Coordinates of C-alpha atoms in Angstrom, one line a residue:
Q1 CA -9.0 5.4 -16.8
V2 CA -6.3 5.9 -14.3
Q3 CA -6.8 3.6 -11.0
L4 CA -4.2 2.0 -8.4
V5 CA -4.6 -2.2 -8.4
E6 CA -3.7 -3.8 -5.6
S7 CA -2.9 -7.9 -5.7
G8 CA -1.4 -9.8 -3.2
G9 CA -3.7 -10.4 -0.6
G10 CA -4.9 -13.5 0.5
L11 CA -5.4 -16.2 3.3
V12 CA -2.2 -17.0 6.1
Q13 CA -1.4 -18.9 8.8
A14 CA 0.2 -16.8 11.7
G15 CA 3.7 -16.2 11.3
G16 CA 4.0 -16.2 7.8
S17 CA 4.7 -14.3 4.8
L18 CA 2.4 -12.1 2.1
R19 CA 4.0 -9.7 -0.5
L20 CA 1.3 -7.1 -1.8
S21 CA 2.0 -5.0 -5.3
C22 CA 0.7 -1.9 -6.2
A23 CA 0.5 -0.8 -9.7
A24 CA -1.1 2.2 -11.3
S25 CA -2.5 1.8 -14.7
G26 CA -4.1 4.2 -17.5
R27 CA -2.3 7.4 -19.5
I28 CA -0.5 8.0 -16.6
R29 CA 2.9 11.1 -17.3
A30 CA 3.9 9.9 -13.5
T31 CA 3.6 7.9 -10.6
K32 CA 4.3 9.0 -6.7
F33 CA 4.2 6.2 -4.1
M34 CA 3.0 7.4 -1.1
G35 CA 2.7 4.3 1.6
W36 CA 0.3 1.5 2.7
Y37 CA -2.8 2.0 4.9
R38 CA -5.2 -0.7 6.3
Q39 CA -8.5 -1.1 7.7
A40 CA -9.3 -3.8 10.1
P41 CA -13.4 -4.4 10.7
R42 CA -14.7 -1.6 13.1
K43 CA -11.7 0.8 12.9
Q44 CA -10.3 3.6 11.7
R45 CA -8.1 3.4 8.3
E46 CA -4.4 3.3 9.7
L47 CA -1.0 3.8 8.4
V48 CA 0.8 1.2 7.9
A49 CA 4.3 2.0 5.9
V50 CA 4.9 5.6 4.2
F51 CA 7.4 7.7 2.5
S52 CA 7.9 11.1 3.7
S53 CA 8.6 13.9 1.7
S54 CA 12.4 13.8 2.7
G55 CA 12.6 10.1 1.3
V56 CA 12.7 8.5 5.1
I57 CA 10.3 5.3 5.3
N58 CA 8.2 5.5 8.0
Y59 CA 6.4 2.2 9.6
A60 CA 4.3 2.3 12.3
D61 CA 5.3 0.4 15.4
S62 CA 3.5 -2.0 15.2
V63 CA 5.0 -3.6 11.3
K64 CA 8.6 -2.6 12.6
G65 CA 10.8 -5.2 12.1
R66 CA 8.8 -7.5 10.4
F67 CA 7.1 -5.2 7.2
T68 CA 9.3 -3.7 4.7
I69 CA 7.9 -1.0 1.6
S70 CA 9.6 -1.1 -1.4
T71 CA 9.2 0.3 -4.8
D72 CA 10.5 -1.7 -7.9
N73 CA 13.6 0.1 -10.3
I74 CA 11.4 2.3 -12.7
G75 CA 8.5 3.0 -10.0
N76 CA 5.9 1.4 -11.7
T77 CA 4.8 -1.1 -8.6
M78 CA 5.2 -0.4 -5.1
Y79 CA 5.4 -3.9 -2.8
L80 CA 4.9 -4.6 1.1
Q81 CA 6.9 -7.7 1.6
M82 CA 4.9 -8.8 5.5
N83 CA 6.4 -11.2 7.5
S84 CA 5.9 -13.3 10.9
L85 CA 2.6 -12.3 10.5
K86 CA 0.3 -12.0 13.4
P87 CA -3.8 -12.1 13.6
E88 CA -3.6 -8.5 14.9
D89 CA -2.5 -8.0 10.8
T90 CA -6.1 -8.9 9.5
A91 CA -7.9 -6.1 7.6
V92 CA -7.8 -4.9 4.2
Y93 CA -4.2 -3.1 2.7
Y94 CA -5.0 0.2 0.6
C95 CA -2.4 1.6 -1.1
N96 CA -1.8 5.6 -2.0
A97 CA -0.3 7.5 -4.4
E98 CA 0.3 10.8 -6.2
I99 CA -1.0 10.1 -10.0
L100 CA -0.1 12.9 -12.6
R101 CA -2.6 11.8 -15.6
S102 CA -1.5 12.7 -19.3
D103 CA -4.6 15.0 -19.5
R104 CA -3.9 17.0 -16.6
L105 CA -1.3 19.9 -15.3
R106 CA -1.0 18.8 -11.9
P107 CA -1.3 14.8 -9.9
S108 CA -3.9 14.0 -7.9
G109 CA -4.2 11.5 -4.7
Y110 CA -5.4 7.6 -5.8
W111 CA -6.2 4.8 -3.5
G112 CA -6.4 1.5 -4.8
Q113 CA -9.6 -0.6 -4.2
G114 CA -7.9 -2.5 -1.4
T115 CA -6.6 -6.2 -0.9
Q116 CA -7.6 -8.5 2.3
V117 CA -5.2 -9.9 4.1
T118 CA -6.3 -12.5 7.1
V119 CA -4.2 -13.5 9.5
S120 CA -5.2 -17.0 11.3
S121 CA -3.9 -17.8 14.7

């Protein structure tokens, strides 16, 4: 079974930092990490940081200068370093990737199960 698994969420005080990780598992031929999204209670899912098709990284205005998206050298894991966290960053964070399964000819989009980030004031 192919899946994306996020980790690294938790409870942190305002001003603190967390690093989220997203790893793909299963019989995979290739993974293309697309980015991170979040969903706060009673709100729609929103973009946090994504890799564009041209390689440019786009950040939500609300996280610019505080969050950094990256991947490891072999492309197995995607990260979101979150610094200077604010209470309004509280949400469930999801990673998104296109994965080419070993038994398929075309990639499909996958979402992780989400990891809760709670920032206390």
